[in-house]
Short mmCIF file of C-alpha atoms in Angstrom, two decimals:
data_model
loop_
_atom_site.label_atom_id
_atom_site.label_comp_id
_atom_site.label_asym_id
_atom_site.label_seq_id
_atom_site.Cartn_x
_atom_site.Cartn_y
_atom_site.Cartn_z
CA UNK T 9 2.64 15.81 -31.43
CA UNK T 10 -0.35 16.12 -29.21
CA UNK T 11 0.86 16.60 -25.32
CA UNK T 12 -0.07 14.24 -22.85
CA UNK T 13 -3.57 15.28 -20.41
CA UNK T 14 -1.93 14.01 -16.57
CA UNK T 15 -3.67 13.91 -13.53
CA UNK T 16 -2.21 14.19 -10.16
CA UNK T 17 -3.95 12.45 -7.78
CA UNK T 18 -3.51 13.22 -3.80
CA UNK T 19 -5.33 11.03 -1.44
CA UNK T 20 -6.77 13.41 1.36
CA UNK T 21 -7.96 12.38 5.05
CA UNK T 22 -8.02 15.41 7.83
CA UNK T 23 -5.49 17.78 5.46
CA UNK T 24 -6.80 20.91 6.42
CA UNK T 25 -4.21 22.24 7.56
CA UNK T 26 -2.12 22.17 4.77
CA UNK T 27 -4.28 21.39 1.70
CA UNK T 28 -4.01 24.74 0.43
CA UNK T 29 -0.54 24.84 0.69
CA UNK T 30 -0.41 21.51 -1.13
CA UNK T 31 -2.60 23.14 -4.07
CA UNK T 32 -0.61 26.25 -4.61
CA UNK T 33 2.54 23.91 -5.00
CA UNK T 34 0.87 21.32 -6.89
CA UNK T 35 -0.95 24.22 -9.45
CA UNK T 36 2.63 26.00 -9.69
CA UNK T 37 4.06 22.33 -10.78
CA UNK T 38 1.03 22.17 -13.58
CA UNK T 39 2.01 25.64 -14.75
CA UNK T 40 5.84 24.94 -15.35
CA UNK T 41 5.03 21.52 -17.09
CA UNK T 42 2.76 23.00 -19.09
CA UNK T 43 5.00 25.71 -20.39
CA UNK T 44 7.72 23.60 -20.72
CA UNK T 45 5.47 21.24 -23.22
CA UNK T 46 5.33 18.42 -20.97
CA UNK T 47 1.84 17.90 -20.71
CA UNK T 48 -1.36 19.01 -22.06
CA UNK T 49 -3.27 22.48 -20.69
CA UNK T 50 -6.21 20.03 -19.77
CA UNK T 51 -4.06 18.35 -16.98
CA UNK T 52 -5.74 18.63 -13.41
CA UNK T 53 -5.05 17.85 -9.64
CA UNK T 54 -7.62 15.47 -8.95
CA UNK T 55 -7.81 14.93 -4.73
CA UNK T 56 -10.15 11.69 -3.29
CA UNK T 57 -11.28 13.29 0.53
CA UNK T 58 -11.37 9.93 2.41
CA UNK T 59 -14.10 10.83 4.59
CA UNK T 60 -12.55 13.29 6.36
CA UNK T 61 -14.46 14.86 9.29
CA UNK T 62 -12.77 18.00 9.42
CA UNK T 63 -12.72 20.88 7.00
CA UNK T 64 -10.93 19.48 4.48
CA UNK T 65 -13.73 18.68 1.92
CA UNK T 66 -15.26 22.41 2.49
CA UNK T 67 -11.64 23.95 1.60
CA UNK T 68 -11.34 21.73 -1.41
CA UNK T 69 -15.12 22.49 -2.72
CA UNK T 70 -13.79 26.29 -2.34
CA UNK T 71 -10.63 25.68 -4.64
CA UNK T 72 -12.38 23.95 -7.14
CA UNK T 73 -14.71 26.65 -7.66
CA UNK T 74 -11.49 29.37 -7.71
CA UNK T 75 -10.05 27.20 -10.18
CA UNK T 76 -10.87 24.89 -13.24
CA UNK T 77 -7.91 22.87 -12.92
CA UNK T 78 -8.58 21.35 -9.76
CA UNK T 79 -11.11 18.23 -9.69
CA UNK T 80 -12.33 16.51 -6.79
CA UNK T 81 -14.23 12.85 -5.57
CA UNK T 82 -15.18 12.76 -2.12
CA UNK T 83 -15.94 9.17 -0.46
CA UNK T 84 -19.29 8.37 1.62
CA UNK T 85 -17.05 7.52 4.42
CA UNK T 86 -13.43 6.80 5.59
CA UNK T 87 -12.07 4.03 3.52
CA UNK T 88 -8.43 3.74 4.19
CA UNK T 89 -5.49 5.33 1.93
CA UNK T 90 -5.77 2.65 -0.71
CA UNK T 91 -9.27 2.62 -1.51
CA UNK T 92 -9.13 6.42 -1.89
CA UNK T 93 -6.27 5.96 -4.21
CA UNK T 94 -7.85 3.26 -6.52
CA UNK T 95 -11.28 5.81 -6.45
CA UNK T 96 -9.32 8.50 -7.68
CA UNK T 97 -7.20 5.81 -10.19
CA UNK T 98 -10.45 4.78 -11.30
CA UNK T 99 -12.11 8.18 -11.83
CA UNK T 100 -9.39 9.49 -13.75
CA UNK T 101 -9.43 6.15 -15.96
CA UNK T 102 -10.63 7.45 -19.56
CA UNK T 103 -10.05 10.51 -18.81
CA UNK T 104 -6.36 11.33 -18.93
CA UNK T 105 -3.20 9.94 -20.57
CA UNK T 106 -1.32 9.07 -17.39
CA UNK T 107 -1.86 10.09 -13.31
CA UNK T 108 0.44 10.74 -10.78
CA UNK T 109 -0.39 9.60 -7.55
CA UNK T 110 1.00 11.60 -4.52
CA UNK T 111 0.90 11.94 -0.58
CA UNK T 112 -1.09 15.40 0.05
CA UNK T 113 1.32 16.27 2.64
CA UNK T 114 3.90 16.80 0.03
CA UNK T 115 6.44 13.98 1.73
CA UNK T 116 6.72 12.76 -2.15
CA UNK T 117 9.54 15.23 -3.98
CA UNK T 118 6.67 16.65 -6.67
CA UNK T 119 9.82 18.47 -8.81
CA UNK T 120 10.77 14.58 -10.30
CA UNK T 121 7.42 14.37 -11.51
CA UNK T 122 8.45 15.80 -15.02
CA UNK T 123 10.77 13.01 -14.83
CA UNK T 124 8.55 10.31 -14.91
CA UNK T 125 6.53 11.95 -17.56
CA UNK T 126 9.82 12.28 -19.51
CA UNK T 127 9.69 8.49 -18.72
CA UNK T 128 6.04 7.76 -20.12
CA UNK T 129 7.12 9.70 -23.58
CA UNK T 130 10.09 7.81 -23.31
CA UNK T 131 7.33 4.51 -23.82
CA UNK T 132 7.11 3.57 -19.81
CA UNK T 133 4.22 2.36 -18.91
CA UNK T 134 4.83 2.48 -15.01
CA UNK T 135 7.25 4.77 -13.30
CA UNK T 136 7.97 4.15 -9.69
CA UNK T 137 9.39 7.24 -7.13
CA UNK T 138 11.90 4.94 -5.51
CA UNK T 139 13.39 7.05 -2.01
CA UNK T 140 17.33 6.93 -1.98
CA UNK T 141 17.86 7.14 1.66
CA UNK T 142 15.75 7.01 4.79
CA UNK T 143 18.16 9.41 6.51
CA UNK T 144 15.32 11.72 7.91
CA UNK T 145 13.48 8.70 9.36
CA UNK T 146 13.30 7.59 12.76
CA UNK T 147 15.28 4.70 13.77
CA UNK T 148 12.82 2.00 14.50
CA UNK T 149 10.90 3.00 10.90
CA UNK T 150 13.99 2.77 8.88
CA UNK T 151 14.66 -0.98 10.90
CA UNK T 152 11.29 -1.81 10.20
CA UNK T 153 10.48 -0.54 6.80
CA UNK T 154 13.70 -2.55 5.58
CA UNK T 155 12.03 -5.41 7.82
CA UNK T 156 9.01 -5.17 5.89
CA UNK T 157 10.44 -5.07 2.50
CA UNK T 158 12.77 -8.38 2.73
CA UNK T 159 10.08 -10.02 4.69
CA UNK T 160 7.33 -9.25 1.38
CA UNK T 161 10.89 -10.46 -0.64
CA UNK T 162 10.86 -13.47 1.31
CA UNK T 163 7.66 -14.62 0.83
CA UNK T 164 7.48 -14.46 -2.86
CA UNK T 165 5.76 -11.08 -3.04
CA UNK T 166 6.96 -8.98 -6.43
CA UNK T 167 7.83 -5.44 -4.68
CA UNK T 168 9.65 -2.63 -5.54
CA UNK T 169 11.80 -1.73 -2.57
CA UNK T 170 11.77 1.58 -0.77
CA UNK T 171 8.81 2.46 -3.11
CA UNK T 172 5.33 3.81 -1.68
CA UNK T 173 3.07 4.82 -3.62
CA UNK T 174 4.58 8.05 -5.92
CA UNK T 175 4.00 6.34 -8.94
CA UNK T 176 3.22 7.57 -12.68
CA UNK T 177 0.52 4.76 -14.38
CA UNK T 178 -0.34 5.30 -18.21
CA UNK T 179 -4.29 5.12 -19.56
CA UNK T 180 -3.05 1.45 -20.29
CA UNK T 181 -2.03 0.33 -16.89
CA UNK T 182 -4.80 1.98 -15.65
CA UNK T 183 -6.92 -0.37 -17.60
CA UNK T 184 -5.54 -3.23 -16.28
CA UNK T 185 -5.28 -2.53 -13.17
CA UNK T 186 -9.15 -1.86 -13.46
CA UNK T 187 -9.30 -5.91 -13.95
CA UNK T 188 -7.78 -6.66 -10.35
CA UNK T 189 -10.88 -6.71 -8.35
CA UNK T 190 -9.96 -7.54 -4.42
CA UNK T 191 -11.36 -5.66 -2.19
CA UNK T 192 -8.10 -6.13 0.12
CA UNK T 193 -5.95 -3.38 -1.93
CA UNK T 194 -2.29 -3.56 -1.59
CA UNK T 195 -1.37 -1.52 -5.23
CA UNK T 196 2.77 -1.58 -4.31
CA UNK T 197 2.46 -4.87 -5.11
CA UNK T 198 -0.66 -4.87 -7.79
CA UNK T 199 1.12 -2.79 -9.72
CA UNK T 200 4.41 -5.06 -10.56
CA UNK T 201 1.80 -7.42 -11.38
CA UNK T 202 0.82 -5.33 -14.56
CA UNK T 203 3.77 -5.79 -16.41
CA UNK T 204 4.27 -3.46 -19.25
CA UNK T 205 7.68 -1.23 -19.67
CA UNK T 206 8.44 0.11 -16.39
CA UNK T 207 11.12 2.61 -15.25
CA UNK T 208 12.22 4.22 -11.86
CA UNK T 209 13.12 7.86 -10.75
CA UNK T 210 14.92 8.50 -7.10
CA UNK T 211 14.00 10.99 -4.71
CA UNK T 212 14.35 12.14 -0.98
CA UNK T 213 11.45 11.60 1.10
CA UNK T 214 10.68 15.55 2.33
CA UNK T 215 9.02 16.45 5.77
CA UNK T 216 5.75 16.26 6.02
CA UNK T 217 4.50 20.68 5.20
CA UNK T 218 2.22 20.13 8.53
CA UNK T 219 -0.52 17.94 10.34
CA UNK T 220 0.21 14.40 11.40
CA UNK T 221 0.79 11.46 9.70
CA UNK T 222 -2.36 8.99 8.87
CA UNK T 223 0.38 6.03 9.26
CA UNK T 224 0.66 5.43 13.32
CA UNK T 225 1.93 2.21 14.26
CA UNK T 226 -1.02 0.30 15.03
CA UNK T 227 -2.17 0.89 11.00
CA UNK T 228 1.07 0.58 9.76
CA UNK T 229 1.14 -3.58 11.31
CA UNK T 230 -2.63 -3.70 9.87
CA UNK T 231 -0.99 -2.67 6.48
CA UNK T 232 1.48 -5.08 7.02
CA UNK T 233 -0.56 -7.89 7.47
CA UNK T 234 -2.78 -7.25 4.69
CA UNK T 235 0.08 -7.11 2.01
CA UNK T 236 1.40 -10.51 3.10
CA UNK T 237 -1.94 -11.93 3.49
CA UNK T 238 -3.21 -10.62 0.35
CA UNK T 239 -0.41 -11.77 -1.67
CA UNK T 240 1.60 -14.28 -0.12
CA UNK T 241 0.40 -18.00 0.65
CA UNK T 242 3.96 -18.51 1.76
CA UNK T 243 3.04 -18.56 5.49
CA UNK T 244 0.73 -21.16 5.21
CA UNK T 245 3.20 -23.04 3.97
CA UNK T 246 5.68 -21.99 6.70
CA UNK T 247 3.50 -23.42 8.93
CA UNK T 248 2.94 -26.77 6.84
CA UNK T 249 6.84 -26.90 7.40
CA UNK T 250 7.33 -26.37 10.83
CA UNK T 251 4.05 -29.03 11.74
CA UNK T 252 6.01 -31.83 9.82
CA UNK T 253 9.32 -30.67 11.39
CA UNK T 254 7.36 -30.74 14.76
CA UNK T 255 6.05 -34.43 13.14
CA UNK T 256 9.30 -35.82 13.01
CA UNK T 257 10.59 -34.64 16.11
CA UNK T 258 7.84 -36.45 18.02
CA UNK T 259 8.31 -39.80 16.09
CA UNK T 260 12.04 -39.61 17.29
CA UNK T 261 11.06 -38.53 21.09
CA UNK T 262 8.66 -41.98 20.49
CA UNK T 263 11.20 -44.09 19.58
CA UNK T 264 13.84 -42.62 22.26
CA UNK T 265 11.24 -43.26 24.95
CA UNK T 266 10.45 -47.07 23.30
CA UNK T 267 13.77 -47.98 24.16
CA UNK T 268 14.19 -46.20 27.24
CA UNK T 269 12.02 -47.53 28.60
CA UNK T 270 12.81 -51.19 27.42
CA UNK T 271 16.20 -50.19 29.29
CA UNK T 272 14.61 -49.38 32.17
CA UNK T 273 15.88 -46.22 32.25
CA UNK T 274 12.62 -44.33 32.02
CA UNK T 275 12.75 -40.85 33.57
CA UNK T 276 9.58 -38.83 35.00
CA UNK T 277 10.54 -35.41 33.56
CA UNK T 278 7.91 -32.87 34.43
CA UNK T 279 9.64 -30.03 33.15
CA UNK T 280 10.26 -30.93 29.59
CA UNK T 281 6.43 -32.17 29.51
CA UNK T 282 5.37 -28.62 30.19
CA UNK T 283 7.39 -27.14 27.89
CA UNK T 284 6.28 -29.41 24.98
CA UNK T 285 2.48 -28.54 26.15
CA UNK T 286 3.14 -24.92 25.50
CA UNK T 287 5.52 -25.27 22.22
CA UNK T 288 3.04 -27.03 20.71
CA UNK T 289 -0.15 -25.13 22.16
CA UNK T 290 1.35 -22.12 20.87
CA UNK T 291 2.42 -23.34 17.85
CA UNK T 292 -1.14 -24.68 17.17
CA UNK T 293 -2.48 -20.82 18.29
CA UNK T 294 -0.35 -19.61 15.85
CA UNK T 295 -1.18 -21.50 13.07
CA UNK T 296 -4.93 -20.92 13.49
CA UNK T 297 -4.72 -17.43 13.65
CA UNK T 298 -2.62 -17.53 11.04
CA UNK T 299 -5.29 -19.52 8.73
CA UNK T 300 -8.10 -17.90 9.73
CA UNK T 301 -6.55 -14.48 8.41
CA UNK T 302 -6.71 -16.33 5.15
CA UNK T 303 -10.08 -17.81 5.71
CA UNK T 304 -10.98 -13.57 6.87
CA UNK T 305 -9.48 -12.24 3.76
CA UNK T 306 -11.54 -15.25 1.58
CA UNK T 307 -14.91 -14.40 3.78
CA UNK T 308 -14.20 -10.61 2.82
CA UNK T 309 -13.58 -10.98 -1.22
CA UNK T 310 -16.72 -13.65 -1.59
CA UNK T 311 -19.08 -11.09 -0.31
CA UNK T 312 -17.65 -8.57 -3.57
CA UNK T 313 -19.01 -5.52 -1.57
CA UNK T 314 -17.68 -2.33 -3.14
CA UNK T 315 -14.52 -1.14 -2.38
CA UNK T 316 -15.62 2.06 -1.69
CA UNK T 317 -18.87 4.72 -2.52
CA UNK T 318 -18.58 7.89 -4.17
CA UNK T 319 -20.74 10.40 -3.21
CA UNK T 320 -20.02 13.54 -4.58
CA UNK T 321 -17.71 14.67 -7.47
CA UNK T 322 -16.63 17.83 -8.49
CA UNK T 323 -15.45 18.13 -12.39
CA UNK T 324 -16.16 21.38 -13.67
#
């Protein structure tokens, strides 16, 4: 039986400090697979350097030329962790059997990736790396990572919970996901749109080996918003709710006032007249910021600019 040619794909952006480390861990991994018959001797670590403007890209040029095994893409610019990932997804595309995708900080456990391959011989198309715990988060990103997941659940958005993006994708969910073409790339929730035989391995989310994370707080509400944006309609609808909700209520405060008034009982209230100003100018606000995300996202897609631009690659 011929073995299986995998790629490993890690996303890099300002890694310096630890890329090397990454590599030695990542080649060992290769090594043990590969003597264990998992996978095929032509299996390589691809990385995708985001743009980054420190050494990174020099250090990775330098492995690449200490070892054959290790291929690289480097983007024109910084193009945000997705983007990177799909280059990489789409390099490798032809080229392999199945990739891995993983965080280059090593946060992803890399010793259950024989486990998915096991999975993808097993006939998986798809394996997801789902996280068992969130023990060794912080308490405000375990709240609000489980916030985030029911809230994508709640608006109608097919995700796998507690899943990032340590996931094993066969040559043939590669190809289709080379059919999705957005530009606003959310692939947590691309890839359940697939289909295909899927399976699931659990891990514990490790510490990061060194540097910072890419994911502060102001990107990780950008990321947010682009998921439900990008595949949710369900707030627009929300907000079609709440303006006939809002409709009734005032045809009711009419007809209350009608005969209040026809009972002489009418009452100058300033207060509650402020408060309905505001309620309702916020809620108005809200819904046009709201819509014009959507009419942002629609402005973004119709101009089909490329996702991103490779400018160098690094294969031999």
């Amino acid at each position: 039986m011929r073995l299986p040619v995998l790629y490993i794909i890690a996303p890099c952006y300002n890694e310096a400090e630890i890329i090397r480390e990454t590599t030695s861990a990542l080649l060992s991994l290769l090594r043990s697979m590969e003597s264990d018959c998992l996978i095929s001797a032509d299996s390589r670590i691809l990385y995708a350097d985001d743009g980054s403007c420190d050494a990174t890209w020099d250090i990775i040029k330098s492995l690449t030329q200490e070892n054959k095994d290790i291929h690289a893409i480097r983007l024109s610019r910084n193009r945000g962790h997705q983007n990177a990932l799909m280059a990489a997804l789409m390099y490798s595309r032809g080229k392999c059997d199945a990739a891995v995708t993983v965080d280059a900080d090593l946060q992803d456990d890399i010793s259950k990736i024989p486990q998915m391959v096991a999975h993808y011989l097993k006939g998986a198309q798809i394996v997801y790396g789902v996280r068992v715990s969130r023990a060794k988060d912080t308490r405000f990103k375990r709240i609000s990572a489980s916030m985030f997941y029911r809230l994508l659940t709640f608006l109608g958005v097919e995700i796998v919970g507690n899943h990032a993006d340590f996931r094993l994708m066969s040559s043939a969910a590669l190809d289709a996901l080379s059919e999705f073409s957005e530009v606003n790339l959310f692939l947590r929730a691309m890839a359940p749109l697939i289909g295909f035989k899927t399976a699931r391995v659990t891990y514990e989310r490790q510490k990061r080996i060194g540097g910072k994370t890419k994911y502060p707080l102001r990107k990780m509400i950008s990321f947010s918003l682009d998921a439900i944006t990008s595949f949710s309609i369900k707030p627009i609808r929300i907000i079609s709710s709440i303006g006939l909700f809002v409709f009734l209520i005032s045809i009711i405060m009419l007809i209350y006032s009608l005969v209040q008034h026809f009972a002489h009982q009418t009452v100058i209230g300033w207060s509650s007249l402020i408060i309905s100003v505001w309620a309702l100018g916020g809620l108005q606000l809200l819904a046009i910021g709201v819509i014009g995300e959507y009419i942002g996202k629609i402005y973004i897609e119709t101009k089909r600019r490329p996702r991103y631009i490779i400018e160098e690659i690094i294969d031999k």
